[in-house]
Amino acid sequence: MTLNSRTELQGLYDKRVSIEISNISLFLLLGSSQILLQDSISVLYPKIPSTETLECDCGDITCDSVYWFRSISNQSKIQFLGRCNNADRVNYGAGVNEARFKFNKRGSSSFVLRIINVTEIDTGIYSCVVKEKSNMELWKAGTLLLPGVTPPTPPPKIKPKPPVKPVCSCSNEEISQDGCGSLVLWPLVGLITGLALALVCTLYYFSRE
């Protein structure tokens, strides 16, 4: 393949990627006729400076490529960060620091974004759009990144108290209270029954003589 042919192919590829990115941007601006997954946004609190890894899972579909976006709250805009396809070929958005933002494929069904040397300016919601070969697109809810912010302390877990077994400690005055009377009544019934039986046997014995 000649140098001119390679240049032409590269130009066609870049043009195709540019069209795809424009379509994704239009999809974001006009509202999706595609699929928006109703996932809850997760929150991460990375330390400054550190490296944070965000994952985009393809789920049950066969991913052809993944587009990464960041919403910047204080500027009220969505920034296109980059695109990564199955061949680990990467295209960056305008003004994105290629030394700090790394895109690559992980395994057979997920893509990752690594942010190196995280700072406060990286605060925002990072989302991905998964594109299938059939051009079906899935928008993932994303992750809220709060660098340098102390995570909230979860409330302490309250352990349930173990059940208390009832203990009967009855005095003479409380025999008939709190169910303690039955503990004394039944032995008395047994004793009286035994005495009655002994009396009947004695009377029967003397009646024979």
CSV table of N, CA and C in Angstrom, one decimal, residues 122-206:
chain,number,residue,atom,x,y,z
A,122,ASP,N,-11.4,18.3,37.2
A,122,ASP,CA,-12.0,17.1,36.6
A,122,ASP,C,-13.4,16.8,37.2
A,123,THR,N,-13.9,17.6,38.0
A,123,THR,CA,-15.2,17.4,38.6
A,123,THR,C,-16.3,17.4,37.5
A,124,GLY,N,-17.2,16.5,37.6
A,124,GLY,CA,-18.3,16.4,36.6
A,124,GLY,C,-18.9,15.0,36.6
A,125,ILE,N,-19.9,14.9,35.7
A,125,ILE,CA,-20.5,13.6,35.5
A,125,ILE,C,-20.0,13.0,34.2
A,126,TYR,N,-19.3,11.8,34.3
A,126,TYR,CA,-18.7,11.1,33.2
A,126,TYR,C,-19.7,10.0,32.7
A,127,SER,N,-20.1,10.1,31.5
A,127,SER,CA,-21.0,9.1,30.9
A,127,SER,C,-20.5,8.5,29.6
A,128,CYS,N,-21.0,7.4,29.2
A,128,CYS,CA,-20.6,6.8,28.0
A,128,CYS,C,-21.8,6.4,27.2
A,129,VAL,N,-21.6,6.4,25.8
A,129,VAL,CA,-22.6,6.0,24.9
A,129,VAL,C,-22.1,4.8,24.2
A,130,VAL,N,-22.8,3.7,24.3
A,130,VAL,CA,-22.3,2.4,23.7
A,130,VAL,C,-23.0,2.3,22.3
A,131,LYS,N,-22.2,2.1,21.3
A,131,LYS,CA,-22.8,1.9,20.0
A,131,LYS,C,-22.6,0.5,19.4
A,132,GLU,N,-23.7,0.0,19.0
A,132,GLU,CA,-23.7,-1.4,18.4
A,132,GLU,C,-23.4,-1.3,16.9
A,133,LYS,N,-23.1,-2.5,16.3
A,133,LYS,CA,-22.8,-2.5,14.9
A,133,LYS,C,-24.0,-2.1,14.1
A,134,SER,N,-25.2,-2.4,14.6
A,134,SER,CA,-26.5,-2.0,13.9
A,134,SER,C,-26.8,-0.5,14.1
A,135,ASN,N,-25.9,0.2,14.7
A,135,ASN,CA,-26.0,1.7,15.0
A,135,ASN,C,-27.0,2.0,16.1
A,136,MET,N,-27.4,0.9,16.8
A,136,MET,CA,-28.2,1.2,18.1
A,136,MET,C,-27.3,1.7,19.1
A,137,GLU,N,-27.8,2.7,19.9
A,137,GLU,CA,-27.0,3.4,20.9
A,137,GLU,C,-27.6,3.3,22.2
A,138,LEU,N,-26.8,3.0,23.2
A,138,LEU,CA,-27.2,2.9,24.6
A,138,LEU,C,-26.5,4.0,25.4
A,139,TRP,N,-27.3,4.9,26.0
A,139,TRP,CA,-26.8,5.9,26.9
A,139,TRP,C,-26.7,5.5,28.3
A,140,LYS,N,-25.5,5.5,28.9
A,140,LYS,CA,-25.4,5.0,30.3
A,140,LYS,C,-25.5,6.3,31.2
A,141,ALA,N,-26.0,6.1,32.4
A,141,ALA,CA,-26.2,7.2,33.3
A,141,ALA,C,-24.9,7.9,33.7
A,142,GLY,N,-23.9,7.1,34.0
A,142,GLY,CA,-22.6,7.7,34.3
A,142,GLY,C,-22.2,7.7,35.8
A,143,THR,N,-21.1,8.4,36.0
A,143,THR,CA,-20.5,8.5,37.4
A,143,THR,C,-20.2,10.0,37.7
A,144,LEU,N,-20.6,10.4,38.9
A,144,LEU,CA,-20.2,11.7,39.3
A,144,LEU,C,-18.9,11.7,40.0
A,145,LEU,N,-17.9,12.4,39.5
A,145,LEU,CA,-16.6,12.5,40.1
A,145,LEU,C,-16.4,13.7,40.9
A,146,LEU,N,-16.0,13.5,42.2
A,146,LEU,CA,-15.8,14.7,43.1
A,146,LEU,C,-14.4,14.6,43.7
A,147,PRO,N,-13.4,15.0,42.9
A,147,PRO,CA,-12.0,14.9,43.4
A,147,PRO,C,-11.8,15.8,44.6
A,148,GLY,N,-11.1,15.3,45.6
A,148,GLY,CA,-10.7,16.0,46.8
A,148,GLY,C,-11.8,16.2,47.8
A,149,VAL,N,-13.0,15.7,47.5
A,149,VAL,CA,-14.1,15.9,48.4
A,149,VAL,C,-14.2,14.7,49.4
A,150,THR,N,-14.4,15.1,50.6
A,150,THR,CA,-14.5,14.0,51.7
A,150,THR,C,-15.8,13.3,51.5
A,151,PRO,N,-15.8,12.0,51.4
A,151,PRO,CA,-17.1,11.3,51.3
A,151,PRO,C,-17.9,11.4,52.5
A,152,PRO,N,-19.2,11.4,52.5
A,152,PRO,CA,-20.1,11.5,53.7
A,152,PRO,C,-19.9,10.3,54.5
A,153,THR,N,-20.0,10.5,55.8
A,153,THR,CA,-19.9,9.3,56.7
A,153,THR,C,-21.2,8.6,56.8
A,154,PRO,N,-21.2,7.3,56.5
A,154,PRO,CA,-22.5,6.6,56.6
A,154,PRO,C,-23.0,6.5,58.0
A,155,PRO,N,-24.3,6.6,58.2
A,155,PRO,CA,-24.8,6.5,59.6
A,155,PRO,C,-24.5,5.1,60.2
A,156,PRO,N,-24.2,5.1,61.6
A,156,PRO,CA,-23.8,3.9,62.2
A,156,PRO,C,-25.0,2.9,62.1
A,157,LYS,N,-24.6,1.6,62.0
A,157,LYS,CA,-25.5,0.5,61.9
A,157,LYS,C,-26.0,0.2,63.3
A,158,ILE,N,-27.3,0.2,63.4
A,158,ILE,CA,-27.9,-0.2,64.7
A,158,ILE,C,-28.2,-1.7,64.8
A,159,LYS,N,-27.5,-2.3,65.7
A,159,LYS,CA,-27.7,-3.7,65.8
A,159,LYS,C,-29.0,-4.0,66.6
A,160,PRO,N,-29.7,-4.9,66.1
A,160,PRO,CA,-31.0,-5.3,66.8
A,160,PRO,C,-30.7,-6.0,68.1
A,161,LYS,N,-31.4,-5.6,69.1
A,161,LYS,CA,-31.2,-6.2,70.5
A,161,LYS,C,-31.7,-7.6,70.4
A,162,PRO,N,-30.9,-8.5,71.1
A,162,PRO,CA,-31.3,-9.9,71.1
A,162,PRO,C,-32.6,-10.1,71.9
A,163,PRO,N,-33.5,-11.0,71.5
A,163,PRO,CA,-34.7,-11.2,72.3
A,163,PRO,C,-34.4,-11.6,73.7
A,164,VAL,N,-35.2,-11.0,74.7
A,164,VAL,CA,-35.0,-11.3,76.1
A,164,VAL,C,-36.0,-12.5,76.5
A,165,LYS,N,-35.4,-13.5,77.0
A,165,LYS,CA,-36.3,-14.7,77.4
A,165,LYS,C,-36.9,-14.3,78.8
A,166,PRO,N,-38.2,-14.6,78.9
A,166,PRO,CA,-38.9,-14.2,80.1
A,166,PRO,C,-38.4,-15.1,81.3
A,167,VAL,N,-38.1,-14.5,82.4
A,167,VAL,CA,-37.7,-15.2,83.6
A,167,VAL,C,-38.7,-14.9,84.7
A,168,CYS,N,-39.1,-16.0,85.3
A,168,CYS,CA,-40.1,-15.9,86.3
A,168,CYS,C,-39.4,-15.9,87.7
A,169,SER,N,-39.5,-14.8,88.4
A,169,SER,CA,-38.9,-14.7,89.8
A,169,SER,C,-40.1,-14.2,90.7
A,170,CYS,N,-40.9,-15.1,91.0
A,170,CYS,CA,-42.1,-14.8,91.8
A,170,CYS,C,-41.9,-14.8,93.3
A,171,SER,N,-42.5,-13.9,94.0
A,171,SER,CA,-42.5,-13.9,95.5
A,171,SER,C,-43.9,-14.5,95.9
A,172,ASN,N,-44.0,-14.7,97.2
A,172,ASN,CA,-45.3,-15.3,97.6
A,172,ASN,C,-46.5,-14.4,97.3
A,173,GLU,N,-46.3,-13.1,97.3
A,173,GLU,CA,-47.4,-12.2,97.1
A,173,GLU,C,-47.7,-12.1,95.6
A,174,GLU,N,-46.8,-12.6,94.7
A,174,GLU,CA,-47.0,-12.5,93.3
A,174,GLU,C,-47.3,-13.8,92.6
A,175,ILE,N,-47.7,-14.8,93.4
A,175,ILE,CA,-47.9,-16.1,92.8
A,175,ILE,C,-48.9,-16.1,91.6
A,176,SER,N,-49.9,-15.3,91.8
A,176,SER,CA,-51.0,-15.3,90.8
A,176,SER,C,-50.8,-14.3,89.7
A,177,GLN,N,-49.6,-13.6,89.7
A,177,GLN,CA,-49.3,-12.6,88.7
A,177,GLN,C,-48.3,-13.1,87.7
A,178,ASP,N,-48.4,-12.4,86.5
A,178,ASP,CA,-47.4,-12.6,85.4
A,178,ASP,C,-47.2,-14.1,85.0
A,179,GLY,N,-48.2,-14.9,85.2
A,179,GLY,CA,-48.2,-16.3,84.8
A,179,GLY,C,-47.4,-17.2,85.7
A,180,CYS,N,-47.0,-16.7,86.9
A,180,CYS,CA,-46.2,-17.5,87.8
A,180,CYS,C,-47.1,-18.5,88.6
A,181,GLY,N,-48.4,-18.1,88.7
A,181,GLY,CA,-49.3,-19.0,89.4
A,181,GLY,C,-49.4,-20.4,88.9
A,182,SER,N,-49.3,-20.5,87.6
A,182,SER,CA,-49.4,-21.9,87.0
A,182,SER,C,-48.2,-22.7,87.3
A,183,LEU,N,-47.1,-22.1,87.6
A,183,LEU,CA,-45.9,-22.8,87.9
A,183,LEU,C,-46.0,-23.5,89.3
A,184,VAL,N,-46.8,-22.9,90.2
A,184,VAL,CA,-47.1,-23.4,91.5
A,184,VAL,C,-48.3,-24.3,91.6
A,185,LEU,N,-49.3,-23.9,90.7
A,185,LEU,CA,-50.6,-24.6,90.8
A,185,LEU,C,-50.5,-26.1,90.4
A,186,TRP,N,-49.8,-26.3,89.3
A,186,TRP,CA,-49.8,-27.7,88.8
A,186,TRP,C,-49.1,-28.7,89.7
A,187,PRO,N,-48.0,-28.4,90.4
A,187,PRO,CA,-47.4,-29.3,91.4
A,187,PRO,C,-48.4,-29.5,92.6
A,188,LEU,N,-49.2,-28.5,93.0
A,188,LEU,CA,-50.2,-28.7,94.0
A,188,LEU,C,-51.3,-29.6,93.6
A,189,VAL,N,-51.7,-29.5,92.3
A,189,VAL,CA,-52.7,-30.4,91.8
A,189,VAL,C,-52.2,-31.8,91.8
A,190,GLY,N,-51.0,-32.0,91.4
A,190,GLY,CA,-50.4,-33.4,91.4
A,190,GLY,C,-50.3,-34.0,92.8
A,191,LEU,N,-50.0,-33.1,93.8
A,191,LEU,CA,-49.9,-33.6,95.2
A,191,LEU,C,-51.2,-34.0,95.7
A,192,ILE,N,-52.2,-33.1,95.5
A,192,ILE,CA,-53.6,-33.4,96.0
A,192,ILE,C,-54.1,-34.7,95.3
A,193,THR,N,-53.9,-34.9,94.0
A,193,THR,CA,-54.3,-36.1,93.4
A,193,THR,C,-53.7,-37.3,94.0
A,194,GLY,N,-52.4,-37.2,94.3
A,194,GLY,CA,-51.7,-38.4,94.9
A,194,GLY,C,-52.3,-38.7,96.3
A,195,LEU,N,-52.5,-37.6,97.1
A,195,LEU,CA,-53.1,-37.9,98.4
A,195,LEU,C,-54.5,-38.5,98.3
A,196,ALA,N,-55.3,-38.0,97.4
A,196,ALA,CA,-56.7,-38.6,97.2
A,196,ALA,C,-56.6,-40.0,96.8
A,197,LEU,N,-55.7,-40.4,95.9
A,197,LEU,CA,-55.5,-41.7,95.5
A,197,LEU,C,-55.1,-42.6,96.7
A,198,ALA,N,-54.2,-42.1,97.5
A,198,ALA,CA,-53.7,-42.9,98.7
A,198,ALA,C,-54.9,-43.1,99.7
A,199,LEU,N,-55.7,-42.1,99.8
A,199,LEU,CA,-56.9,-42.2,100.7
A,199,LEU,C,-57.9,-43.2,100.2
A,200,VAL,N,-58.1,-43.2,98.9
A,200,VAL,CA,-59.1,-44.2,98.3
A,200,VAL,C,-58.6,-45.6,98.5
A,201,CYS,N,-57.3,-45.8,98.3
A,201,CYS,CA,-56.7,-47.1,98.5
A,201,CYS,C,-56.8,-47.6,100.0
A,202,THR,N,-56.6,-46.7,100.9
A,202,THR,CA,-56.7,-47.0,102.3
A,202,THR,C,-58.1,-47.4,102.7
A,203,LEU,N,-59.0,-46.6,102.3
A,203,LEU,CA,-60.4,-46.9,102.6
A,203,LEU,C,-60.9,-48.2,102.0
A,204,TYR,N,-60.4,-48.5,100.8
A,204,TYR,CA,-60.7,-49.8,100.1
A,204,TYR,C,-60.1,-50.9,100.9
A,205,TYR,N,-58.9,-50.8,101.4
A,205,TYR,CA,-58.2,-51.8,102.2
A,205,TYR,C,-59.0,-52.2,103.4
A,206,PHE,N,-59.4,-51.1,104.2
A,206,PHE,CA,-60.1,-51.3,105.4
A,206,PHE,C,-61.5,-51.9,105.2
